XYZ file of C-alpha atoms in Angstrom:
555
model
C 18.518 -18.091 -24.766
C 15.378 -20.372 -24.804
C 13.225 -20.079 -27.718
C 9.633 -19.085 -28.064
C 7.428 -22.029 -26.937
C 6.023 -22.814 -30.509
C 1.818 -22.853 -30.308
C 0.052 -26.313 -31.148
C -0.898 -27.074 -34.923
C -4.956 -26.774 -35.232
C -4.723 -30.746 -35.394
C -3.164 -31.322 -32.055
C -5.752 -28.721 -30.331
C -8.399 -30.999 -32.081
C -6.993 -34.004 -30.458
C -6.537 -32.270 -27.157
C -10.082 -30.866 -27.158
C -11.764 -34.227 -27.641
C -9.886 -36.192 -24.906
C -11.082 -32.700 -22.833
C -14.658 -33.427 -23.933
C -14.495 -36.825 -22.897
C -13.126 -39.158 -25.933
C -10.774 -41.925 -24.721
C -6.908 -40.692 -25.641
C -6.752 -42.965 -28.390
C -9.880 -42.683 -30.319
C -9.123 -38.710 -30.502
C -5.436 -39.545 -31.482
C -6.599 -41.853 -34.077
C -9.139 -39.657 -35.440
C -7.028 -36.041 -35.538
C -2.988 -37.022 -34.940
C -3.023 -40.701 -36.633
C 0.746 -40.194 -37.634
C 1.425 -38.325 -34.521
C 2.413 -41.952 -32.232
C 5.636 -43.350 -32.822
C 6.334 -47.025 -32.330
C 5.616 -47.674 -28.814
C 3.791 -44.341 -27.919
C 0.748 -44.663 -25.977
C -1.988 -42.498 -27.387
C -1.849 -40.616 -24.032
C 1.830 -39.815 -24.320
C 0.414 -37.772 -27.235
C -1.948 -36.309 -25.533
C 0.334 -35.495 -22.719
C 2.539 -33.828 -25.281
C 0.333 -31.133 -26.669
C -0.350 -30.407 -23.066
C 3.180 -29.911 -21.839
C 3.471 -27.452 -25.266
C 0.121 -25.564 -23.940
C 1.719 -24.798 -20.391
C 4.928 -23.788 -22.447
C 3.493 -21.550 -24.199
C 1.373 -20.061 -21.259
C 4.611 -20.102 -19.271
C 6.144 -17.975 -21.697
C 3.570 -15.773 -21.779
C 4.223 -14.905 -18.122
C 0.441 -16.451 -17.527
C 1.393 -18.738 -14.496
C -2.563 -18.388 -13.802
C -3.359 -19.977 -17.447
C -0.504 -22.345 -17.509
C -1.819 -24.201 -13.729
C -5.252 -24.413 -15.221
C -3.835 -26.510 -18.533
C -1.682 -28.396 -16.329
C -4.640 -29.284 -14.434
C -6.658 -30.183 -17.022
C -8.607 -32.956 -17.040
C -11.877 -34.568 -18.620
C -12.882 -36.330 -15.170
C -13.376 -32.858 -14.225
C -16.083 -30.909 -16.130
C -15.062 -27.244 -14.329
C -11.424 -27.761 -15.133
C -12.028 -29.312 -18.930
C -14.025 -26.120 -19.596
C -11.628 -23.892 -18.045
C -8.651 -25.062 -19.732
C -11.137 -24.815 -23.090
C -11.233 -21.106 -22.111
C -8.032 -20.581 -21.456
C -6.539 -22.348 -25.158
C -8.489 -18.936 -26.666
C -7.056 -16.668 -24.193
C -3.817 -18.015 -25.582
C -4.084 -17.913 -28.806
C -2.582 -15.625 -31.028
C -0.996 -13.780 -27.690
C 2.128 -12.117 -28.711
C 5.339 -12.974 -26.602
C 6.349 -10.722 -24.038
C 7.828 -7.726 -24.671
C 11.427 -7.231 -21.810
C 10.947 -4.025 -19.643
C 13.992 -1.922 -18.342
C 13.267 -3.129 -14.723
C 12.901 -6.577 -15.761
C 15.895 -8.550 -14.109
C 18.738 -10.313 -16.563
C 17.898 -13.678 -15.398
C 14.083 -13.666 -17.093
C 15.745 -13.160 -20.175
C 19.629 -14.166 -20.410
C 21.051 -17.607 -20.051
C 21.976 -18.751 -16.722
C 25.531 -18.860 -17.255
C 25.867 -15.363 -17.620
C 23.462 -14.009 -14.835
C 26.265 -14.990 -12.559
C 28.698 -12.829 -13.651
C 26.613 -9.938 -14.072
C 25.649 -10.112 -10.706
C 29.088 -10.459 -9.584
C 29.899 -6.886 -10.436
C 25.974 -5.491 -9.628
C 24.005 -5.497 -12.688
C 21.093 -6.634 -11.873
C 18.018 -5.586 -14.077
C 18.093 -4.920 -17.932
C 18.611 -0.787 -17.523
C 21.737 -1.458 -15.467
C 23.161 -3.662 -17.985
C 21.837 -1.362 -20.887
C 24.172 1.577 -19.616
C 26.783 -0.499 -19.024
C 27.515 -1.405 -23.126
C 28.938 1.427 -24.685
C 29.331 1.410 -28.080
C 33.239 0.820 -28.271
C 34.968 -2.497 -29.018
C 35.673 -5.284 -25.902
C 33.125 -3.254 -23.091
C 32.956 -6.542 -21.661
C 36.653 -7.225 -20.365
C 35.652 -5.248 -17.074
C 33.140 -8.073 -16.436
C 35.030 -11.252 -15.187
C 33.792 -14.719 -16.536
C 31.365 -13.010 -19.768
C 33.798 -13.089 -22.570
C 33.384 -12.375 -26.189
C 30.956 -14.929 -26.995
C 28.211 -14.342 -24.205
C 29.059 -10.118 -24.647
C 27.974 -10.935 -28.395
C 24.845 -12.723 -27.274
C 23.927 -9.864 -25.309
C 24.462 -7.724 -27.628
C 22.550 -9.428 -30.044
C 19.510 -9.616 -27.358
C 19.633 -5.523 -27.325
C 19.641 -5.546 -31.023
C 16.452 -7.391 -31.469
C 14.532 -4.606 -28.705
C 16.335 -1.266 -29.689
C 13.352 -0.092 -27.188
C 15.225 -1.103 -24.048
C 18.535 1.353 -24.669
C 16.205 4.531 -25.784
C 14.385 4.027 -22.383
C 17.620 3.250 -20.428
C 19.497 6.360 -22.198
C 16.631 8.320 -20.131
C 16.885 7.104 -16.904
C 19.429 7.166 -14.396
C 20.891 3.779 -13.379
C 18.551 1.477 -11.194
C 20.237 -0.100 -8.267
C 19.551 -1.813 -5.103
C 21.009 1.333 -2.917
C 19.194 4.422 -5.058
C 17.388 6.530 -3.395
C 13.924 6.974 -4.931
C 12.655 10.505 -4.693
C 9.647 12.091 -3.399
C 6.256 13.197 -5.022
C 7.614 17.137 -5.087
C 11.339 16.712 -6.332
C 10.188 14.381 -8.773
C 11.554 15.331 -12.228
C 10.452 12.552 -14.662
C 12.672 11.723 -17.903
C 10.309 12.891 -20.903
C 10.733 9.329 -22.281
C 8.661 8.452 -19.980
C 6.915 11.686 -18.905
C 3.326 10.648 -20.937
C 3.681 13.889 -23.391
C 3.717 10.905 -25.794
C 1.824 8.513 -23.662
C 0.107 5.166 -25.697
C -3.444 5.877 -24.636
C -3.087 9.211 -24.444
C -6.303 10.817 -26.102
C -6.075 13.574 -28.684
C -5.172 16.600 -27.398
C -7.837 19.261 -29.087
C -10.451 17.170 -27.192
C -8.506 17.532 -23.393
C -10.116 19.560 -21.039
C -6.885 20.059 -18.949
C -3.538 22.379 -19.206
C -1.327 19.603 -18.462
C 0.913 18.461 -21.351
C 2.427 15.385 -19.168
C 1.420 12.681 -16.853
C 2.735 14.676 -13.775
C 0.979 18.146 -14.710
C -2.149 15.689 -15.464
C -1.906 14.199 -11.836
C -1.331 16.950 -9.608
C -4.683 18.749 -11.497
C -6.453 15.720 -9.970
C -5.304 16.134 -6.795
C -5.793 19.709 -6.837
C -9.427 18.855 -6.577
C -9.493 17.650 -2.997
C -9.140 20.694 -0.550
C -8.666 18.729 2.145
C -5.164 18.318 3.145
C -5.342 15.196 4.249
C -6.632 13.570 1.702
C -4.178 15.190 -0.884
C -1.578 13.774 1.186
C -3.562 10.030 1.113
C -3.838 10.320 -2.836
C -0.233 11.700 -3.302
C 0.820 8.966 -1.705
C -1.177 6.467 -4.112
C -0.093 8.523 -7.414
C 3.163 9.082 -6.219
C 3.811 5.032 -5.533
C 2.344 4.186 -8.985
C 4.209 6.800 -10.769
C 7.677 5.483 -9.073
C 7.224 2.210 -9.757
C 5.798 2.983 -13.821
C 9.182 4.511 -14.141
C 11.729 2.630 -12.294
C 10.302 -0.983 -12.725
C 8.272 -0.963 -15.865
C 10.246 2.212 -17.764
C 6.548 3.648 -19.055
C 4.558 6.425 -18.602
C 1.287 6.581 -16.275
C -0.219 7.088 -19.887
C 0.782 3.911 -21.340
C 0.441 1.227 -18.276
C -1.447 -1.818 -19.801
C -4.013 -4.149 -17.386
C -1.063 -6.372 -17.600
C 0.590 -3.363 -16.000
C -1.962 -2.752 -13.391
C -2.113 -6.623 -12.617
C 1.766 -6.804 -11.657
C 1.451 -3.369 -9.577
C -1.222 -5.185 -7.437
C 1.162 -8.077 -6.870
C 4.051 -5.375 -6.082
C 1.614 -3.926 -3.536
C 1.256 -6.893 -1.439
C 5.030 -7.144 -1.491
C 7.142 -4.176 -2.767
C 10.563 -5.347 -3.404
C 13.742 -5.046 -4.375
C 12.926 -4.309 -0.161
C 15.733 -2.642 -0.426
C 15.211 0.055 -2.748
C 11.330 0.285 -2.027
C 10.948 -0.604 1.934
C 11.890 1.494 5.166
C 11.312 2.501 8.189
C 9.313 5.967 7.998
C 11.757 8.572 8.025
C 11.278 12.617 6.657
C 10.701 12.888 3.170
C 13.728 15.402 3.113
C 16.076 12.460 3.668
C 17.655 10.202 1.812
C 16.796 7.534 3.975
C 12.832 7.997 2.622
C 11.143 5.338 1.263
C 7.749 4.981 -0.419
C 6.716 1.795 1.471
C 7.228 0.636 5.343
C 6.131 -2.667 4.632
C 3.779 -5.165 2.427
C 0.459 -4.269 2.352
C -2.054 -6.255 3.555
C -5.096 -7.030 1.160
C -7.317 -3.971 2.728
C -4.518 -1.880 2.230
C -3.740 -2.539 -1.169
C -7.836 -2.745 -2.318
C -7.928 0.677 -0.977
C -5.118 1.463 -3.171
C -6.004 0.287 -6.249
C -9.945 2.244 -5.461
C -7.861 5.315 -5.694
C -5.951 4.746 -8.645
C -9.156 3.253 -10.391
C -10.513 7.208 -9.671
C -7.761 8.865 -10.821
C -8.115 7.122 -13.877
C -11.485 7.603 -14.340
C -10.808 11.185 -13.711
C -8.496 11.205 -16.157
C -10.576 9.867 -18.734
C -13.878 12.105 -18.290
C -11.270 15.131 -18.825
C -10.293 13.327 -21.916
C -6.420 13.613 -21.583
C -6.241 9.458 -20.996
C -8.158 6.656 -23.265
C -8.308 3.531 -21.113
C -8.315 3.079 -16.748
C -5.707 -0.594 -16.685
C -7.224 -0.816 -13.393
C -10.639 -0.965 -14.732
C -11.602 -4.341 -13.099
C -8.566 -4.981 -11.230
C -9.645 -6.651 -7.453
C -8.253 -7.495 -4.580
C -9.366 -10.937 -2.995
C -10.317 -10.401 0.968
C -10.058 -6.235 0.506
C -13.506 -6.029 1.339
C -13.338 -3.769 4.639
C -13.023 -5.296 7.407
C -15.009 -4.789 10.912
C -13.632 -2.724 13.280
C -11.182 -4.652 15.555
C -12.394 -3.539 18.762
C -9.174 -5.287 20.399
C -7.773 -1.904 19.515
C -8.607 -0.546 22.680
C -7.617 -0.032 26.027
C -9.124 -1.928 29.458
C -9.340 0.839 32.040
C -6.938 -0.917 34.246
C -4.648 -1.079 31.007
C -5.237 2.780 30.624
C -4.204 3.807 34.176
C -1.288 1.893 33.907
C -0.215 3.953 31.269
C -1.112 6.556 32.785
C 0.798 6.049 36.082
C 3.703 5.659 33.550
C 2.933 8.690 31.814
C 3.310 10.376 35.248
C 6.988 9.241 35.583
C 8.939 10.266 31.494
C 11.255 13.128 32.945
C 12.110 11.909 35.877
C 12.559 8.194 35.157
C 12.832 7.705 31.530
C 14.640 10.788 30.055
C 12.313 12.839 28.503
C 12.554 16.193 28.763
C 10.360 18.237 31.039
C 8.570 19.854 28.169
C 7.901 16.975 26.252
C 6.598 14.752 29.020
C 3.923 17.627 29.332
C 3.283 17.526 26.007
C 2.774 13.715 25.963
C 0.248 13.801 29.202
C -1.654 16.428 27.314
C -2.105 14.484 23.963
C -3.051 11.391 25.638
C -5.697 13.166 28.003
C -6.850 15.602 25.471
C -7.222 12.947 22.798
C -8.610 9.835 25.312
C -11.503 12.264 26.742
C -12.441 13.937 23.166
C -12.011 10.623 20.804
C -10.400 13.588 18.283
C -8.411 11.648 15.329
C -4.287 12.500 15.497
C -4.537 14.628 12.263
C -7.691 16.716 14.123
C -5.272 17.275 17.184
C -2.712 18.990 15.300
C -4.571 21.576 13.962
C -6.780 22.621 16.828
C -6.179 26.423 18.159
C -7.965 27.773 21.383
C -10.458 29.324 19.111
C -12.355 26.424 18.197
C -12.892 26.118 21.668
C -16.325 28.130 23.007
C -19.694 27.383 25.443
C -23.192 27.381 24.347
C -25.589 29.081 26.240
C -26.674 26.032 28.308
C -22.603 26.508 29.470
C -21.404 23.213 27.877
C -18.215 23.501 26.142
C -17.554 22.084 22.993
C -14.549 22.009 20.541
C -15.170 22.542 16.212
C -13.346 20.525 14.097
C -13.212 19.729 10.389
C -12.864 16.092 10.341
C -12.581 13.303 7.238
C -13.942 14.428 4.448
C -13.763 17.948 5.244
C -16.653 17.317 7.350
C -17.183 19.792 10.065
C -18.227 18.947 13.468
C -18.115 19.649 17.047
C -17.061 17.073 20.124
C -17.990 17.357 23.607
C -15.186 19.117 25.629
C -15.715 17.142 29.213
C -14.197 18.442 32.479
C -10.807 15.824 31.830
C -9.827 17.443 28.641
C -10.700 20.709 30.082
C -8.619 20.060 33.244
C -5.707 18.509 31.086
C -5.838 21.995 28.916
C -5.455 24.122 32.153
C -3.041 22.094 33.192
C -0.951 22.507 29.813
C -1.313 26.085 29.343
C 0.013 27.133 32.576
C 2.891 24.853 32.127
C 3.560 26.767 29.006
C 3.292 30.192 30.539
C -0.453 31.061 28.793
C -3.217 32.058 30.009
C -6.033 29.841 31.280
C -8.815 31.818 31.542
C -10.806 31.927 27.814
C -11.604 35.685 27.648
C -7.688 35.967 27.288
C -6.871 33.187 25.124
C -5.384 34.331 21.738
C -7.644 32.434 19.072
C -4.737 30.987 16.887
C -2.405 29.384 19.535
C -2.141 25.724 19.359
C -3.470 23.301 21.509
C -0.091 21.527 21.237
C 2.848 23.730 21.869
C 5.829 23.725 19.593
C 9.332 22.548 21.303
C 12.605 22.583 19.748
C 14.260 26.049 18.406
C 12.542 26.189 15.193
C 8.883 26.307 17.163
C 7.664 24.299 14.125
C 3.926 22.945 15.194
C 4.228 19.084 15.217
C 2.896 17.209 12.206
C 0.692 14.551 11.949
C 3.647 12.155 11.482
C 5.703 13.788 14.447
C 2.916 13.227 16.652
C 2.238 9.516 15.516
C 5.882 8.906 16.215
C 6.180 10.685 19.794
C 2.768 8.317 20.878
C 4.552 5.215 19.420
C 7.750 5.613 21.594
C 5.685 6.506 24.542
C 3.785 3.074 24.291
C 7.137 0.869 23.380
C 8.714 2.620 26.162
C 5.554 1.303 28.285
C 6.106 -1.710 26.865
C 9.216 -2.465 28.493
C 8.229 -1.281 31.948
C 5.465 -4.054 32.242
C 7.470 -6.396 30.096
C 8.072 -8.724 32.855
C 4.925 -8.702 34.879
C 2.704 -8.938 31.633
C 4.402 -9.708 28.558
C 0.757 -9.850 26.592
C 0.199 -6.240 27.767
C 3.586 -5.679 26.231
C 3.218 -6.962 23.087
C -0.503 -5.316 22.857
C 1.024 -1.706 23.470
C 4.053 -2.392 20.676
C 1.180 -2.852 18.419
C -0.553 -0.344 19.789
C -0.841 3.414 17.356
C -2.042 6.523 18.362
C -5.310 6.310 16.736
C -6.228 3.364 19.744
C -6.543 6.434 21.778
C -10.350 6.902 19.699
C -10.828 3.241 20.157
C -10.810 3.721 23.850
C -12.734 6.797 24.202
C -15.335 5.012 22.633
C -15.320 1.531 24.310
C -15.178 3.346 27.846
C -17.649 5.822 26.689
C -20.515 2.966 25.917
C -19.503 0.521 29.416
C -20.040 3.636 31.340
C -23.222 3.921 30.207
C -23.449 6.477 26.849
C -26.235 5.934 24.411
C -25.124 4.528 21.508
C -26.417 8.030 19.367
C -24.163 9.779 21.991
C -21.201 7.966 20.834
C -22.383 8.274 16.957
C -22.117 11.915 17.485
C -19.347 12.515 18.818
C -17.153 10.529 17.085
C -18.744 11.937 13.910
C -19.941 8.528 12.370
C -21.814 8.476 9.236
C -23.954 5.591 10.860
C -25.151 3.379 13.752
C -23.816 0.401 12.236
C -19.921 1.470 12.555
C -20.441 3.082 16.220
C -21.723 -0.049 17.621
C -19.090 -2.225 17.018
C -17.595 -0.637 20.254
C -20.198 -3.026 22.078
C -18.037 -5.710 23.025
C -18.824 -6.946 25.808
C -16.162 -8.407 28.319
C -15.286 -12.039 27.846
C -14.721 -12.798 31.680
C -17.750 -10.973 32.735
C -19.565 -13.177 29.652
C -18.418 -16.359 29.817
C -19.209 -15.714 34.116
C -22.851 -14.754 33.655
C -23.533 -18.100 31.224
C -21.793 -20.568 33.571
C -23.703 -19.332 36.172
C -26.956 -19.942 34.471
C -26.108 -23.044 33.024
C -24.228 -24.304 36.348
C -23.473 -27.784 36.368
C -26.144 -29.856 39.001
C -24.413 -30.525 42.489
C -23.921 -33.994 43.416
């Protein structure tokens, strides 16, 4: 195993300084390291020396960042001398790094054993942790280790004892376990934060909980909206996974270091294999916490909820320090809207004429081909959001005494609201509720039935996530009717989600004429400034109206 880059003697950081500062190579060589050259050594071999030991030692640090700036470093360059200035005091006196269970074998055991580890699956530190009993010759199950490199390992556990206690706790990692959700969650009390690092004294905690989990789930607690418990779940639930499985600590004792590698994990959650999937029921163990990398929006947004978590945390005095105190994510500011995320109204009737055709053409089943026409209508002519759909009954529905009908909802932020009910989603209703046997007329209406009716024999209402799912098949299964004629329509419905269903409302609503206020309100916009990036105005129609002013003179 390598050993610890050593740090530079206070005479060779002398040296180094001055030639950073501008003094030629040998005059600072001559001055701080005169019996530092050997016969033939140029003074700037010296020099280049006590560099290569800097970026060694910032290399095995694990501060890549640190290490490319003193690799960098030179004095034609004032930003990068005084940077790599900087960084020599960031470095010094930093303490080696300390192995984690999740680390893999290769960051800290020589190469010629990785090999066979991997042969027979071990992988990461915990795996090969549970796999050395304490009897005699454990290793002759492991072809090509032998005694020596067994004893080597050994030896490695023996100077962090740490690594088995936290192992001993866990159940073996592997590429194939199944990670399990937020609610079955039963967290080892090695790493549980009852005896967290930063935990705070408990006579000064505000809060019940006596672990990180109790501590969490207070927090969320807060939020009565459902939705947004579900959003933050998801966050805490993520970070709490990975504290466990990849860093073998408690939400109570993650470092900024910590925090720093999460935000790197974010962008690209791997082993894939063990954190990526396609979305499937949380009841299965096909689940998954991620469906892909994040992009940076994704993962600022992320890290904004863990920062208030923390916060949280701390104001109720059960935690001591936030890791992601100052933690950023370069381009997650938020992005404009992306009003490509929208339908043309030639593009909507054509999936509409599709629409027309799922039972008798495509498969569906009679009841859920009326089900699909009456989301898409419902939600095109109201701009309602997926997770507003769900939960509408026939109550929310009623007329004001001008006879205009309108439709309550309780949107984000447990805001509540009411959206225009025009004479399509009205018609679309109808439609709907005498397919499903029910009364159309509103005097006769029973409050609490669903807008959405319930199929299958459990007559569970559809979730948020059923609903997103059923939209996305309807639009790849668009996708391959006009695959051939338009292949860029195709590939814009397979990116297509349900929630381009609000784009369009809103884009058709404003080039048919709407005020832009009209729009604001009814999509429930906290301002002007969001609502009216749905004036786009068409390219072709644009780019025709400027070539005809600016037409070129006839010969």
């Amino acid at each position: 195993m390598p050993a610890d880059p050593a740090w530079p003697d206070e005479a060779s950081l002398a040296a180094f300084r001055a030639w950073l500062e501008g003094v030629p190579s040998r005059a600072a060589v001559d001055r701080y390291l005169p019996d530092r050259r050997t016969a033939g050594a140029s003074s700037r071999s010296v020099i280049g020396r006590v560099k290569r030991q800097l970026v060694a030692f910032a290399t095995g640090r694990a501060q890549a960042d640190l290490a490319a700036t003193l690799s960098a470093a030179s004095p034609s360059g004032r930003k990068l001398a005084k940077a790599a200035a900087a960084a020599i005091e960031t470095l010094r006196g930093m303490p080696p790094p300390q192995p984690l269970i999740g680390d893999a074998v290769e960051r800290w055991l020589p190469v010629r054993l990785v090999g066979a580890l991997h042969a027979v699956g071990i992988r990461t530190l915990a795996e090969l942790t549970l796999r050395v009993p304490r009897h005699r010759r454990w290793w002759t199950g492991i072809a090509g280790l032998g005694p020596s490199g067994a004893h080597s390992i050994e030896a490695f556990f023996a100077r962090h004892p740490a690594l088995t206690e936290r192992a001993r706790a866990l159940v073996a990692v592997n590429q194939t376990q199944d990670l399990i959700p937020w609610e079955r969650l039963v967290v080892p009390e090695d790493v549980d934060g009852s005896r967290g690092t930063f935990r705070a004294p408990r006579a000064s905690c505000a809060l019940d909980a006596s672990n990180d989990y109790q501590a969490v789930n207070a927090w969320l607690s807060l939020h009565e909206s459902a939705a947004t418990q579900r959003a933050y779940r998801k966050e805490a639930e993520r970070l709490i996974l990975w504290a466990i499985v990849e860093r073998g600590r408690a939400l109570s004792s993650m470092t900024t270091e910590d925090a720093v590698a999460y935000r790197a994990f974010l962008r690209r959650p791997s082993p894939r294999a063990r954190w990526v999937g396609p979305p499937r029921p949380r009841s299965t163990p096909e689940w998954r916490p991620f469906t892909g990398d994040l992009s940076a929006r994704s993962t600022a947004y992320a890290l904004s909820v863990l920062n208030a978590m923390y916060r949280w945390l701390i104001e109720q005095r059960y935690a001591l320090a936030n890791p992601f105190a100052g933690v950023k994510v370069r381009g997650g500011r938020p992005e404009q809207l992306d009003t490509s995320h929208a339908f043309t109204e030639h593009e909507w009737k054509l999936v509409r004429v599709v629409a027309e055709g799922l039972e008798w053409s495509y498969g569906w089943s009679e009841p859920a081909a009326q089900r699909l026409r009456f989301m898409m209508d419902f939600a095109y002519a109201t701009g309602l959001r997926i997770s507003e759909l769900v939960v509408a009954r026939l109550g929310t529905i009623d007329s004001d005494a001008h006879g205009d009908t309108w439709i309550r909802v309780v949107g984000k932020g447990h805001k509540a609201g009411k959206v225009v009910l025009p004479p399509l989603a009205r018609a679309a209703l109808d439609r709907y509720l005498a397919q499903r046997g029910l009364p159309v007329t509103p005097s006769k209406w029973r409050p609490s039935t669903s807008l959405i009716g319930r199929l299958g024999e459990d007559g569970s209402r559809i979730s948020s996530w059923r609903m997103w799912r059923v939209l996305k098949r309807f639009f790849a299964t668009v996708a391959d009717v006009v695959e051939e004629g338009s292949p860029a329509l195709a590939e814009k419905l397979r990116r297509a989600t349900p929630h381009w269903t609000r784009h369009t409302h809103a884009t058709h609503l404003l080039e048919g004429g709407a005020e832009l206020t009209t729009v604001r309100d009814n999509l429930r916009h906290a301002s002007l400034a969001t609502t009216s990036m749905y004036l786009h105005t068409d390219d072709a129609r644009r780019a025709k109206q400027v070539a005809d002013r600016f037409a070129a003179p006839r010969s």
